[in-house]
Structure formats: C-alpha cells, structure tokens
Amino acid sequence: MSDRALAVVRAGALTTVQDLGRTGYAHLGVPRSGALDPAAVRLVNRLVGNPEAAAVLETTVAGCALRPRCAVTVAVGGAPCPVRVDGSPAAWGTAVRVPAGSLLEIGAAVRGLRAYVAFGGGIDVEPVLGSRSTDLLSGLGPPPLVDEAVLPLGPDAGAAVRTPVDAPPWPGPPGELVLRVRLGPRHDWFTAAALRTLATRAYRVSPASNRIGLRLEGPALERALPGELASEGMVLGAVQVPPDGRPVVFLADHPTTGGYPVVGVVREADLGAAAQAVPGTPVRFVPVR
Amino acid sequence: MSSAAVRALRVGERALLVELAGCEETEAFHAELLRRRAAGALPAVREIVPAARTVLLDGVADPDRLAAELARWTVGPLPARVGGAIEIPVRYDGPDLVEVAALWGVSVEAAVRIHTETEFRVAFCGFAPGFGYLTGLDERYAVPRRATPRTAVPAGSVALAGPYTGVYPRSSPGGWQLIGTTDVVLWDTGREPAALLAPGARVRFTVAGSTTGTRCAAEGSTTRGGR
C-alpha cells in the first residue's frame, strides 16, 4: 500500500487542517486564519522534517483517530495528550514512525485545548489563496474533518529529527493566562476607570471562545464616547469591546474589519497560550509599551 | 490634499492605523500607498486594509519610523479613471425595495433609477471575502439596517445599509436592506483575481434583462417568506 493519504477514523470535536495562514488578502475581507498555536506547528513540523509552514492537523479538546495508508512519520505537540499506535502507547512531542494501515489515535487533551499533528510530507490538500488552512469565519480552505474523509499527504523528504535537542521546551497551558497588551488605537473611547479595570481586574476565559476570538467573562469596560465607530481594519490580538463591555481577543479567524473600538492589542507571542487556555482559566491583562 | 490630514495611530507591535478626514481622502491615501508600493518606495507591509476613514498597515517592521515618514507625505489626488466601470446586472426584486423607496420618499421606479444612475466605488471590503462596501449614493439616501437581521440572506443579494451598497458573495446572515439580486459571481477562489470587487474599483448596477423593477418588486414581496 503506497497510497500517500490518511483515512479519518474519528474526526473528533473539531479537527481542521492548518498551516501558518493566508497573508496578503485582508483588503478583500479574507481572514489570516492559520494555526492558533503557531509555535507548536513549527515544532512538530521540524520534528518530522517538514518545512515549518507545512499543513498539520489542529485538534480541539477531544483528539482524533486516523489510519495512514502508507508508513509515515508523525509528531504530536501543542496540548499534551496520549498518543497510541494500534493500541500501544507512543511518544508525544517526538517523531514516531507509524506503519501503513495502523490506527493512530490522538487522545483527549490532558492539559490545554489544541493538539497539533504533523505528518512527514505534510497534509497536501489544495491550497486556497496560498494556504491550506481551514478558515471557520469565511469557509475558505478544506472543511473540518469528518469521519471517513481521506486527506492526501505530500512526499516525505525523510529528514525527521530523531533527537530534538534543539526543540524549545513547551511551556504548557497556563494556570493563569497573562496577556501583555499595548493600549490603542481606540483606548480613548473608554473611561479612565475602564482602563484601570482592564489593567487590574481578573477575567476568565469564556466557553464561547473559538478560533475567531477568545471571549472573556469579567467586569464590563465602560465607554467614554457614545456612538458608533466607522468600520476599520482589525489585527490579530486586537482586544475588541462590543456593546456589552466584555473584551474579545481576536484570534486567527478574526474578521478583517470591524466597527467596535479596539482598546488594545495583545502581543503576538502571548496568543499561543491564549489558544491553549481552557474555559474558566483566569486572565490578566498587563499593559506594556 | 495636504499631508496635515494624516494621523497615524499605533496598533500593537507591528501595525499603524492611519486616520483621514473622510471617505475621499481615505481613497486617495490608499491609492497613494498602492502607487508607492508598486514603485518600491514603501517599506515591506503585509496587509494594507482600507476602511471607511482609515487605512490599516499591518505587518510593518518599524511602525514608528513609518508613521514619521507618512507625516511628511504629500498625497496626490485620486487616480484618473481608467477604463469602464464593472457592470452588475440586477433584478430589482428585493423584499425591502418598497421600504427603501418609501425611506427615500420616491416611487419604486425612481428608486431603481437612482440606484442604476449612480456610479459606485468600492471603498473597502470586509464582512466576508469579496464583500465590498460601495459608496456613491448621495448621503440623503442612507438607510438604517433592519431592526432584526435575517438569518439567511441569499448569495447575490444587492443590499443597502447606511451610505453603502453591497452584494452578498454567499448566503449568510445579514441585516442590510435587500433591493435586488444578481447572478454575477462576486467571489470565486478558482478565479484570478478571486474577488470581482477590490477596493478602488468602480461599479455600475444595471437592470437585468427586460424585466422592470416594479414587477419584480411585487414578485419579491410575495416570495419573501420562502427565503
């Protein structure tokens, strides 16, 4: 059996194909999309010998199960989770050889939310506007996995890293999510008390969070200016404040323009942890310059 | 146009939001950015996203330096029209056409005439890939969004909200006032370019085929519940 493909046995709660996203089309309303935890994607790709931008699977909470039709090198990273090959435990966070026709099971996340599964050669679905990522806001890219779907794999360069000595230790999902935020561009739409609230009070990750945004529960941010803002361009990490005053941190599938004021922007380096924070995780914003 | 109208706000680590006095200034500034980028006279920018009164520059290595540079720019006038406008044939059969005509204080026929006699310009895109916010209607023809958004607006719906006209590239929820339908494909990733309407493009709506707007409007109102 030399068919370079994966059969989906169990798709899981939400498993999507992701790479490092689409750039250059925001002016047409195309979100950047891409993996929510890009550092994890780079790492698992390096472990299997892929270019860092190769397409991988992003699971959500429940994991998934796959049956490769060819022997393939696999690495699982991101949220720690049990990995099994034909029922036997296999290593997480390192390259594993999976024989053709065997069952690869990615278990439920033990900590965190999203595991990343890289395959030697990468997931080779047709790119759309330069990316293989599934964009759940606008429906671009391949649909989320369903049971019995078949995903093509690219040719494996055979460069898997057996001993990942240069792999940075994964910090693990946070007990408390600390988000460094640079105020602006619309912090002047909020009262001084609201800006103090943002900088000092505790929020919690809402279960309504998704790939579009990290929704937060906690004290409402009161506006100093009434009225509506004309729609303006939005960036990754923007902390948008809708009329209910509860901040939403924009993640990869965020809309490219929006009409609610952005009180600040979270550092990109902190967003991977945000993508792994389970609902209920305490969140603290730390204003930075 | 003077460079004094340009105000650049920092957005996080890697972006600038440039505020301009109005819609026309924004279009002119956007056109200037594209001119300079094409001429290799702009530092690398990942995304240039025009909007109503702003242009976002995202993925900039040194935003403060670029902001200082922008403050010294003299922005040229809007580029001269090149070629014809994109024509979009419309069946003026939308379920909200009668209401829009009433808001404008004109007959349905006159509303269709006003819409087809206006030359539009794509001010910016957003909401969905290929969805353009088209300006051109006189400000007295601005209409509110519907109080209750529809859960599904069909693809190809031609719609109004505020000062804008837009065409839904695919079926989606929406609160705009629906005045008609087109068969033109707004967005197709198998096509190059994927978007029919990009910022800066000029657009004209025409009455599709030989049907009159009035008759279609009557048909539209009877089929409203089916959509």
Short mmCIF file of C-alpha atoms in Angstrom, two decimals:
data_model
loop_
_atom_site.label_atom_id
_atom_site.label_comp_id
_atom_site.label_asym_id
_atom_site.label_seq_id
_atom_site.Cartn_x
_atom_site.Cartn_y
_atom_site.Cartn_z
CA MET A 1 0.00 0.00 0.00
CA SER A 2 1.85 3.08 -1.20
CA ASP A 3 -1.08 5.48 -1.34
CA ARG A 4 0.15 8.65 0.41
CA ALA A 5 -3.01 9.51 2.28
CA LEU A 6 -4.71 9.40 5.67
CA ALA A 7 -8.15 7.97 6.31
CA VAL A 8 -10.08 9.69 9.08
CA VAL A 9 -11.47 7.10 11.51
CA ARG A 10 -12.73 9.52 14.16
CA ALA A 11 -12.77 13.22 13.32
CA GLY A 12 -13.16 14.40 16.94
CA ALA A 13 -14.91 17.54 18.19
CA LEU A 14 -13.31 19.94 15.71
CA THR A 15 -10.23 18.92 13.78
CA THR A 16 -9.03 21.19 11.00
CA VAL A 17 -6.13 21.43 8.59
CA GLN A 18 -3.90 24.39 9.48
CA ASP A 19 -0.65 25.94 8.38
CA LEU A 20 0.74 29.39 9.15
CA GLY A 21 -2.17 31.15 7.43
CA ARG A 22 -3.09 33.35 4.44
CA THR A 23 -1.48 36.70 4.06
CA GLY A 24 -1.98 39.49 1.61
CA TYR A 25 -5.75 39.28 1.16
CA ALA A 26 -7.11 41.13 4.20
CA HIS A 27 -8.16 44.04 1.95
CA LEU A 28 -10.57 41.64 0.21
CA GLY A 29 -12.07 40.53 3.52
CA VAL A 30 -10.02 37.32 3.79
CA PRO A 31 -9.00 36.48 7.39
CA ARG A 32 -5.41 35.38 8.03
CA SER A 33 -6.53 32.06 9.57
CA GLY A 34 -3.78 29.52 10.32
CA ALA A 35 -2.93 27.55 13.46
CA LEU A 36 -3.84 29.24 16.75
CA ASP A 37 -0.59 27.99 18.32
CA PRO A 38 1.96 28.55 15.55
CA ALA A 39 4.97 27.76 17.78
CA ALA A 40 3.57 24.23 18.24
CA VAL A 41 3.13 23.88 14.46
CA ARG A 42 6.72 24.93 13.78
CA LEU A 43 7.98 22.46 16.34
CA VAL A 44 6.01 19.40 15.16
CA ASN A 45 6.91 20.17 11.56
CA ARG A 46 10.61 20.34 12.44
CA LEU A 47 10.33 17.03 14.30
CA VAL A 48 9.06 15.21 11.20
CA GLY A 49 11.47 17.03 8.89
CA ASN A 50 8.90 19.28 7.19
CA PRO A 51 9.25 22.95 6.32
CA GLU A 52 7.79 24.93 9.25
CA ALA A 53 4.84 26.10 7.17
CA ALA A 54 3.65 22.60 6.14
CA ALA A 55 0.00 21.86 6.85
CA VAL A 56 -0.80 19.88 10.02
CA LEU A 57 -3.95 18.88 11.90
CA GLU A 58 -5.27 21.04 14.73
CA THR A 59 -7.50 19.10 17.14
CA THR A 60 -9.83 20.62 19.71
CA VAL A 61 -10.09 19.03 23.18
CA ALA A 62 -11.15 15.54 22.04
CA GLY A 63 -8.34 14.49 19.69
CA CYS A 64 -8.99 12.27 16.67
CA ALA A 65 -8.10 8.90 15.12
CA LEU A 66 -6.53 8.28 11.72
CA ARG A 67 -5.36 5.36 9.61
CA PRO A 68 -2.41 6.25 7.37
CA ARG A 69 -2.43 4.27 4.11
CA CYS A 70 1.36 4.44 3.96
CA ALA A 71 4.12 4.30 6.55
CA VAL A 72 4.53 7.85 7.82
CA THR A 73 6.50 9.82 10.39
CA VAL A 74 4.23 11.60 12.86
CA ALA A 75 4.81 14.12 15.66
CA VAL A 76 2.18 15.35 18.10
CA GLY A 77 2.60 18.61 20.00
CA GLY A 78 0.66 21.54 21.39
CA ALA A 79 -1.70 20.32 24.10
CA PRO A 80 -0.26 17.23 25.84
CA CYS A 81 -2.36 14.15 25.07
CA PRO A 82 -1.98 10.36 24.92
CA VAL A 83 -0.82 9.01 21.55
CA ARG A 84 -1.45 5.38 20.57
CA VAL A 85 -0.46 3.31 17.55
CA ASP A 86 -2.59 0.16 17.17
CA GLY A 87 -3.49 0.45 20.83
CA SER A 88 0.08 0.74 22.17
CA PRO A 89 1.30 3.97 23.79
CA ALA A 90 3.55 6.07 21.57
CA ALA A 91 5.61 9.17 22.34
CA TRP A 92 4.20 12.70 22.41
CA GLY A 93 6.46 15.55 21.34
CA THR A 94 8.86 13.47 19.26
CA ALA A 95 8.91 11.83 15.82
CA VAL A 96 7.17 8.45 15.72
CA ARG A 97 7.13 6.04 12.78
CA VAL A 98 3.60 4.77 12.10
CA PRO A 99 3.30 1.68 9.83
CA ALA A 100 0.93 1.66 6.86
CA GLY A 101 -2.63 0.68 7.79
CA SER A 102 -2.20 1.02 11.54
CA LEU A 103 -4.53 3.03 13.76
CA LEU A 104 -3.09 6.32 15.05
CA GLU A 105 -5.09 7.66 17.99
CA ILE A 106 -4.66 11.18 19.35
CA GLY A 107 -6.32 11.14 22.75
CA ALA A 108 -8.19 13.92 24.55
CA ALA A 109 -6.01 16.81 25.72
CA VAL A 110 -4.75 16.21 29.25
CA ARG A 111 -3.98 19.93 29.63
CA GLY A 112 -4.69 22.73 27.18
CA LEU A 113 -7.09 22.57 24.24
CA ARG A 114 -5.43 22.10 20.88
CA ALA A 115 -3.01 19.39 19.81
CA TYR A 116 -1.06 19.61 16.54
CA VAL A 117 -0.27 16.53 14.48
CA ALA A 118 2.41 16.80 11.79
CA PHE A 119 2.96 14.10 9.15
CA GLY A 120 6.13 13.73 7.11
CA GLY A 121 5.37 15.40 3.78
CA GLY A 122 2.55 17.49 5.28
CA ILE A 123 -1.19 17.41 4.58
CA ASP A 124 -1.35 18.04 0.85
CA VAL A 125 -4.87 19.40 0.30
CA GLU A 126 -5.25 22.01 -2.45
CA PRO A 127 -4.11 25.43 -1.20
CA VAL A 128 -6.60 28.31 -1.39
CA LEU A 129 -5.04 31.77 -1.78
CA GLY A 130 -1.66 30.42 -0.76
CA SER A 131 -2.72 28.49 2.34
CA ARG A 132 -4.19 25.10 3.26
CA SER A 133 -5.78 26.45 6.44
CA THR A 134 -9.44 25.96 7.26
CA ASP A 135 -10.97 29.36 7.92
CA LEU A 136 -14.09 28.90 10.01
CA LEU A 137 -15.22 32.52 9.68
CA SER A 138 -15.43 32.67 5.91
CA GLY A 139 -15.40 28.99 4.93
CA LEU A 140 -12.16 29.07 2.92
CA GLY A 141 -9.85 26.07 2.77
CA PRO A 142 -10.75 22.43 3.41
CA PRO A 143 -13.83 21.73 5.55
CA PRO A 144 -13.28 20.48 9.12
CA LEU A 145 -12.52 16.74 9.20
CA VAL A 146 -15.42 14.29 9.09
CA ASP A 147 -15.33 10.54 9.71
CA GLU A 148 -14.22 8.56 6.65
CA ALA A 149 -12.69 11.58 4.91
CA VAL A 150 -9.36 10.95 3.16
CA LEU A 151 -6.54 13.52 3.28
CA PRO A 152 -3.63 13.41 0.81
CA LEU A 153 -0.05 13.57 2.11
CA GLY A 154 2.84 15.26 0.34
CA PRO A 155 6.13 13.50 -0.46
CA ASP A 156 8.28 12.95 2.64
CA ALA A 157 11.78 14.41 2.45
CA GLY A 158 12.87 11.80 5.02
CA ALA A 159 14.52 14.36 7.27
CA ALA A 160 12.80 13.55 10.57
CA VAL A 161 14.61 14.66 13.70
CA ARG A 162 15.03 11.66 15.96
CA THR A 163 16.54 13.53 18.88
CA PRO A 164 15.07 17.03 19.01
CA VAL A 165 17.86 18.54 21.09
CA ASP A 166 17.15 21.99 19.71
CA ALA A 167 13.43 21.85 20.48
CA PRO A 168 12.39 24.52 22.97
CA PRO A 169 10.53 23.17 25.98
CA TRP A 170 6.82 23.74 25.64
CA PRO A 171 5.64 26.00 28.47
CA GLY A 172 2.38 24.09 28.93
CA PRO A 173 -1.07 25.56 29.16
CA PRO A 174 -1.25 28.37 31.68
CA GLY A 175 -2.90 28.17 35.09
CA GLU A 176 -3.32 31.89 34.70
CA LEU A 177 -3.22 33.49 31.27
CA VAL A 178 -1.16 36.68 31.29
CA LEU A 179 -1.72 38.81 28.20
CA ARG A 180 0.61 41.71 27.59
CA VAL A 181 -1.42 44.42 25.90
CA ARG A 182 -0.40 47.63 24.21
CA LEU A 183 -3.19 50.21 24.55
CA GLY A 184 -4.74 51.68 21.43
CA PRO A 185 -5.74 52.52 18.85
CA ARG A 186 -9.14 53.31 20.47
CA HIS A 187 -8.41 53.36 24.21
CA ASP A 188 -9.61 56.96 24.22
CA TRP A 189 -13.13 55.61 23.63
CA PHE A 190 -13.07 54.24 27.20
CA THR A 191 -13.20 55.87 30.61
CA ALA A 192 -10.09 56.10 32.79
CA ALA A 193 -11.86 53.74 35.19
CA ALA A 194 -12.34 51.20 32.37
CA LEU A 195 -8.64 51.29 31.51
CA ARG A 196 -7.83 50.76 35.21
CA THR A 197 -10.27 47.84 35.27
CA LEU A 198 -8.59 46.28 32.24
CA ALA A 199 -5.15 46.59 33.84
CA THR A 200 -6.06 45.39 37.33
CA ARG A 201 -9.13 43.15 37.40
CA ALA A 202 -9.34 39.42 36.73
CA TYR A 203 -11.15 37.99 33.73
CA ARG A 204 -11.94 34.40 32.85
CA VAL A 205 -11.90 32.54 29.53
CA SER A 206 -15.50 32.08 28.37
CA PRO A 207 -16.68 28.75 26.94
CA ALA A 208 -17.97 30.78 23.95
CA SER A 209 -14.35 31.25 22.78
CA ASN A 210 -13.42 29.82 19.37
CA ARG A 211 -10.92 30.25 16.53
CA ILE A 212 -12.30 33.73 15.86
CA GLY A 213 -11.85 35.12 19.33
CA LEU A 214 -11.00 34.47 22.96
CA ARG A 215 -14.14 35.69 24.72
CA LEU A 216 -13.75 36.87 28.27
CA GLU A 217 -16.03 36.99 31.29
CA GLY A 218 -15.49 39.70 33.86
CA PRO A 219 -16.08 43.37 34.55
CA ALA A 220 -17.53 45.38 31.65
CA LEU A 221 -15.39 48.18 30.19
CA GLU A 222 -17.32 51.42 30.19
CA ARG A 223 -17.12 53.72 27.21
CA ALA A 224 -16.31 57.40 27.45
CA LEU A 225 -17.59 58.08 23.94
CA PRO A 226 -21.08 57.12 22.80
CA GLY A 227 -21.99 56.40 19.21
CA GLU A 228 -20.55 54.17 16.56
CA LEU A 229 -17.07 53.87 15.18
CA ALA A 230 -16.81 53.63 11.41
CA SER A 231 -15.59 50.16 10.37
CA GLU A 232 -11.79 49.90 10.43
CA GLY A 233 -9.11 47.29 9.82
CA MET A 234 -8.52 44.73 12.58
CA VAL A 235 -5.30 42.94 13.57
CA LEU A 236 -4.52 39.63 15.24
CA GLY A 237 -4.63 40.08 19.01
CA ALA A 238 -6.92 43.13 18.88
CA VAL A 239 -8.97 43.45 22.08
CA GLN A 240 -12.31 44.49 20.71
CA VAL A 241 -15.00 45.66 23.08
CA PRO A 242 -18.59 45.06 21.91
CA PRO A 243 -21.53 46.96 23.45
CA ASP A 244 -21.77 44.57 26.43
CA GLY A 245 -18.31 45.78 27.53
CA ARG A 246 -16.73 42.29 27.71
CA PRO A 247 -13.45 42.20 25.80
CA VAL A 248 -12.84 39.74 22.95
CA VAL A 249 -9.24 38.99 21.90
CA PHE A 250 -9.12 38.37 18.16
CA LEU A 251 -7.52 35.07 17.12
CA ALA A 252 -6.57 33.73 13.67
CA ASP A 253 -10.04 33.58 12.05
CA HIS A 254 -10.95 37.14 13.09
CA PRO A 255 -12.84 39.42 10.68
CA THR A 256 -10.60 41.81 8.74
CA THR A 257 -12.67 44.89 9.54
CA GLY A 258 -14.91 45.74 12.46
CA GLY A 259 -16.87 48.59 14.00
CA TYR A 260 -16.33 48.08 17.73
CA PRO A 261 -13.48 50.00 19.35
CA VAL A 262 -10.19 48.20 20.00
CA VAL A 263 -8.93 49.15 23.45
CA GLY A 264 -5.54 47.48 22.94
CA VAL A 265 -3.62 44.77 21.13
CA VAL A 266 -2.19 41.64 22.78
CA ARG A 267 1.39 40.69 21.93
CA GLU A 268 1.51 38.01 19.28
CA ALA A 269 3.89 35.94 21.44
CA ASP A 270 1.14 35.57 24.08
CA LEU A 271 -1.57 34.34 21.72
CA GLY A 272 -0.35 30.71 21.56
CA ALA A 273 -1.00 30.39 25.29
CA ALA A 274 -4.39 32.06 24.80
CA ALA A 275 -5.25 29.35 22.26
CA GLN A 276 -4.49 26.66 24.88
CA ALA A 277 -6.38 28.27 27.79
CA VAL A 278 -9.41 26.17 28.77
CA PRO A 279 -12.71 27.87 29.65
CA GLY A 280 -12.60 29.21 33.20
CA THR A 281 -8.85 29.98 33.09
CA PRO A 282 -8.14 33.27 34.92
CA VAL A 283 -6.88 36.03 32.60
CA ARG A 284 -4.89 39.11 33.50
CA PHE A 285 -4.01 41.95 31.12
CA VAL A 286 -0.66 43.64 31.66
CA PRO A 287 -0.29 46.95 29.82
CA VAL A 288 3.07 47.30 28.07
CA ARG A 289 4.63 49.86 25.79
CA MET B 1 -4.74 67.50 -0.39
CA SER B 2 -2.39 68.36 2.44
CA SER B 3 -0.35 65.89 4.44
CA ALA B 4 -1.61 67.52 7.66
CA ALA B 5 -4.76 65.39 7.37
CA VAL B 6 -2.77 62.21 8.05
CA ARG B 7 -2.79 60.92 11.65
CA ALA B 8 -1.18 57.56 12.32
CA LEU B 9 -2.11 55.57 15.44
CA ARG B 10 -0.03 52.67 16.70
CA VAL B 11 -1.82 49.30 16.68
CA GLY B 12 0.11 46.73 18.71
CA GLU B 13 3.70 45.90 17.82
CA ARG B 14 3.52 45.76 14.05
CA ALA B 15 0.73 47.96 12.71
CA LEU B 16 -0.41 51.51 12.11
CA LEU B 17 -3.93 52.81 11.68
CA VAL B 18 -3.89 55.92 9.53
CA GLU B 19 -6.89 58.20 10.13
CA LEU B 20 -8.08 60.50 7.38
CA ALA B 21 -10.60 63.30 7.17
CA GLY B 22 -13.17 61.48 5.06
CA CYS B 23 -14.02 58.87 2.52
CA GLU B 24 -12.38 60.62 -0.45
CA GLU B 25 -9.19 61.38 1.47
CA THR B 26 -9.06 57.73 2.52
CA GLU B 27 -9.40 56.54 -1.07
CA ALA B 28 -6.73 58.97 -2.21
CA PHE B 29 -4.36 57.92 0.59
CA HIS B 30 -4.97 54.23 -0.21
CA ALA B 31 -4.24 54.88 -3.87
CA GLU B 32 -1.06 56.71 -2.87
CA LEU B 33 0.06 53.74 -0.75
CA LEU B 34 -0.52 51.35 -3.67
CA ARG B 35 1.36 53.68 -6.04
CA ARG B 36 4.33 53.86 -3.71
CA ARG B 37 4.29 50.12 -3.06
CA ALA B 38 4.24 49.41 -6.79
CA ALA B 39 7.18 51.78 -7.21
CA GLY B 40 9.12 50.02 -4.43
CA ALA B 41 9.02 53.19 -2.34
CA LEU B 42 7.23 51.73 0.67
CA PRO B 43 8.80 49.57 3.43
CA ALA B 44 7.51 45.97 3.45
CA VAL B 45 3.88 45.85 4.63
CA ARG B 46 2.00 42.56 4.90
CA GLU B 47 -1.52 43.97 4.62
CA ILE B 48 -2.96 47.30 3.50
CA VAL B 49 -6.59 47.41 4.59
CA PRO B 50 -8.62 50.48 3.68
CA ALA B 51 -11.87 51.14 5.54
CA ALA B 52 -14.35 53.99 5.88
CA ARG B 53 -12.00 56.68 7.21
CA THR B 54 -8.84 54.74 7.92
CA VAL B 55 -6.18 52.63 6.28
CA LEU B 56 -4.57 49.86 8.33
CA LEU B 57 -0.94 48.99 7.60
CA ASP B 58 -0.24 45.61 9.22
CA GLY B 59 2.99 43.64 9.37
CA VAL B 60 5.31 46.66 9.44
CA ALA B 61 8.84 46.15 10.82
CA ASP B 62 9.18 49.65 12.31
CA PRO B 63 5.76 51.31 12.71
CA ASP B 64 7.08 54.44 14.44
CA ARG B 65 9.54 55.13 11.65
CA LEU B 66 6.86 54.61 9.00
CA ALA B 67 4.49 56.91 10.94
CA ALA B 68 7.13 59.64 10.88
CA GLU B 69 7.59 59.11 7.17
CA LEU B 70 3.84 59.26 6.44
CA ALA B 71 3.61 62.61 8.20
CA ARG B 72 5.89 64.05 5.51
CA TRP B 73 3.90 62.70 2.58
CA THR B 74 2.00 64.81 0.14
CA VAL B 75 -0.92 62.76 -1.03
CA GLY B 76 -1.79 63.04 -4.67
CA PRO B 77 -5.34 63.31 -5.99
CA LEU B 78 -7.43 60.22 -6.68
CA PRO B 79 -6.10 58.49 -9.79
CA ALA B 80 -7.89 59.31 -13.02
CA ARG B 81 -10.49 56.83 -14.15
CA VAL B 82 -9.02 54.08 -16.24
CA GLY B 83 -11.39 52.05 -18.40
CA GLY B 84 -15.06 51.47 -17.69
CA ALA B 85 -16.87 50.56 -14.53
CA ILE B 86 -17.69 46.93 -13.66
CA GLU B 87 -21.33 46.36 -14.63
CA ILE B 88 -23.55 44.30 -12.36
CA PRO B 89 -26.95 43.40 -13.84
CA VAL B 90 -29.58 43.33 -11.10
CA ARG B 91 -33.15 42.09 -10.88
CA TYR B 92 -34.63 44.78 -8.65
CA ASP B 93 -36.82 42.30 -6.80
CA GLY B 94 -35.60 42.56 -3.21
CA PRO B 95 -38.07 42.20 -0.35
CA ASP B 96 -37.04 45.60 1.07
CA LEU B 97 -37.18 47.61 -2.16
CA VAL B 98 -40.62 49.07 -1.44
CA GLU B 99 -39.50 50.07 2.06
CA VAL B 100 -36.26 51.63 0.74
CA ALA B 101 -38.21 53.65 -1.83
CA ALA B 102 -40.51 54.82 0.98
CA LEU B 103 -37.49 55.82 3.11
CA TRP B 104 -36.15 57.79 0.15
CA GLY B 105 -39.58 59.35 -0.40
CA VAL B 106 -39.72 58.25 -4.04
CA SER B 107 -41.53 55.65 -6.14
CA VAL B 108 -40.02 52.20 -6.63
CA GLU B 109 -39.27 53.09 -10.29
CA ALA B 110 -37.45 56.22 -9.17
CA ALA B 111 -35.50 54.28 -6.53
CA VAL B 112 -34.30 51.84 -9.19
CA ARG B 113 -33.39 54.77 -11.45
CA ILE B 114 -31.41 56.46 -8.67
CA HIS B 115 -29.52 53.23 -7.98
CA THR B 116 -28.73 52.48 -11.62
CA GLU B 117 -27.72 56.06 -12.42
CA THR B 118 -25.16 56.21 -9.61
CA GLU B 119 -21.54 55.39 -10.23
CA PHE B 120 -20.23 53.50 -7.22
CA ARG B 121 -16.72 52.95 -5.96
CA VAL B 122 -15.53 50.10 -3.74
CA ALA B 123 -14.44 51.98 -0.64
CA PHE B 124 -13.33 48.86 1.21
CA CYS B 125 -14.04 45.16 1.74
CA GLY B 126 -14.87 43.15 4.84
CA PHE B 127 -17.61 41.11 6.49
CA ALA B 128 -16.92 38.23 4.08
CA PRO B 129 -14.35 37.55 1.36
CA GLY B 130 -15.36 39.56 -1.71
CA PHE B 131 -17.93 41.72 0.08
CA GLY B 132 -17.33 45.32 -0.95
CA TYR B 133 -18.67 48.44 0.75
CA LEU B 134 -19.67 50.61 -2.22
CA THR B 135 -20.01 54.36 -1.88
CA GLY B 136 -21.55 56.77 -4.35
CA LEU B 137 -25.16 57.25 -3.26
CA ASP B 138 -25.95 60.73 -2.03
CA GLU B 139 -25.96 60.88 1.77
CA ARG B 140 -29.69 61.64 1.83
CA TYR B 141 -30.20 58.06 0.58
CA ALA B 142 -28.55 56.47 3.62
CA VAL B 143 -30.86 53.85 5.17
CA PRO B 144 -30.76 52.10 8.55
CA ARG B 145 -30.03 48.41 8.91
CA ARG B 146 -33.06 46.20 9.52
CA ALA B 147 -34.06 46.06 13.18
CA THR B 148 -33.92 42.25 13.06
CA PRO B 149 -31.22 40.75 10.83
CA ARG B 150 -32.25 37.91 8.53
CA THR B 151 -30.75 34.55 9.45
CA ALA B 152 -30.03 33.81 5.78
CA VAL B 153 -29.56 36.36 3.01
CA PRO B 154 -29.20 34.59 -0.37
CA ALA B 155 -25.96 34.87 -2.36
CA GLY B 156 -26.17 37.62 -4.99
CA SER B 157 -28.46 39.83 -2.90
CA VAL B 158 -27.90 43.52 -3.62
CA ALA B 159 -28.37 45.41 -0.39
CA LEU B 160 -28.16 48.80 1.29
CA ALA B 161 -27.09 49.89 4.78
CA GLY B 162 -26.03 53.32 5.93
CA PRO B 163 -24.37 55.07 2.98
CA TYR B 164 -23.26 51.75 1.43
CA THR B 165 -24.41 49.33 -1.23
CA GLY B 166 -23.11 45.76 -1.06
CA VAL B 167 -23.61 42.43 -2.79
CA TYR B 168 -23.60 39.25 -0.67
CA PRO B 169 -20.92 36.92 -2.17
CA ARG B 170 -22.53 33.90 -0.50
CA SER B 171 -25.52 33.12 1.65
CA SER B 172 -25.04 34.46 5.18
CA PRO B 173 -26.95 36.13 7.98
CA GLY B 174 -27.36 39.84 7.37
CA GLY B 175 -29.17 42.99 8.42
CA TRP B 176 -28.92 45.02 5.23
CA GLN B 177 -31.98 46.13 3.22
CA LEU B 178 -32.34 43.85 0.20
CA ILE B 179 -33.26 45.66 -3.01
CA GLY B 180 -32.37 43.13 -5.70
CA THR B 181 -30.50 40.07 -6.90
CA THR B 182 -27.65 39.47 -9.32
CA ASP B 183 -26.30 36.29 -10.92
CA VAL B 184 -22.80 37.77 -11.11
CA VAL B 185 -20.27 35.72 -9.09
CA LEU B 186 -18.62 38.07 -6.61
CA TRP B 187 -16.11 35.63 -5.19
CA ASP B 188 -14.50 32.54 -6.71
CA THR B 189 -11.18 31.26 -5.38
CA GLY B 190 -10.73 29.29 -8.61
CA ARG B 191 -10.55 32.59 -10.50
CA GLU B 192 -7.75 35.16 -10.64
CA PRO B 193 -8.49 37.57 -9.08
CA ALA B 194 -10.88 35.77 -6.73
CA ALA B 195 -12.74 38.97 -5.85
CA LEU B 196 -14.73 40.79 -8.53
CA LEU B 197 -14.75 43.91 -6.39
CA ALA B 198 -11.47 45.16 -4.92
CA PRO B 199 -11.01 48.48 -3.13
CA GLY B 200 -10.93 51.35 -5.62
CA ALA B 201 -12.93 49.55 -8.35
CA ARG B 202 -15.80 51.47 -9.96
CA VAL B 203 -19.17 49.80 -10.29
CA ARG B 204 -22.47 50.39 -12.06
CA PHE B 205 -25.67 48.48 -11.46
CA THR B 206 -27.93 47.90 -14.46
CA VAL B 207 -31.44 46.50 -14.75
CA ALA B 208 -31.06 42.84 -15.76
CA GLY B 209 -32.83 41.65 -18.93
CA SER B 210 -36.08 43.30 -19.92
CA THR B 211 -37.99 42.89 -16.67
CA THR B 212 -38.97 46.09 -14.94
CA GLY B 213 -38.08 46.81 -11.37
CA THR B 214 -41.69 47.33 -10.36
CA ARG B 215 -42.96 43.95 -11.47
CA CYS B 216 -40.03 42.15 -9.89
CA ALA B 217 -40.55 44.02 -6.64
CA ALA B 218 -44.13 42.77 -6.49
CA GLU B 219 -42.95 39.19 -7.08
CA GLY B 220 -40.23 39.60 -4.47
CA SER B 221 -42.68 40.63 -1.80
CA THR B 222 -44.84 37.55 -2.37
CA THR B 223 -41.91 35.15 -2.10
CA ARG B 224 -40.38 36.79 0.94
CA GLY B 225 -41.40 34.05 3.36
CA GLY B 226 -39.79 31.36 1.23
CA ARG B 227 -36.25 32.62 1.57
#
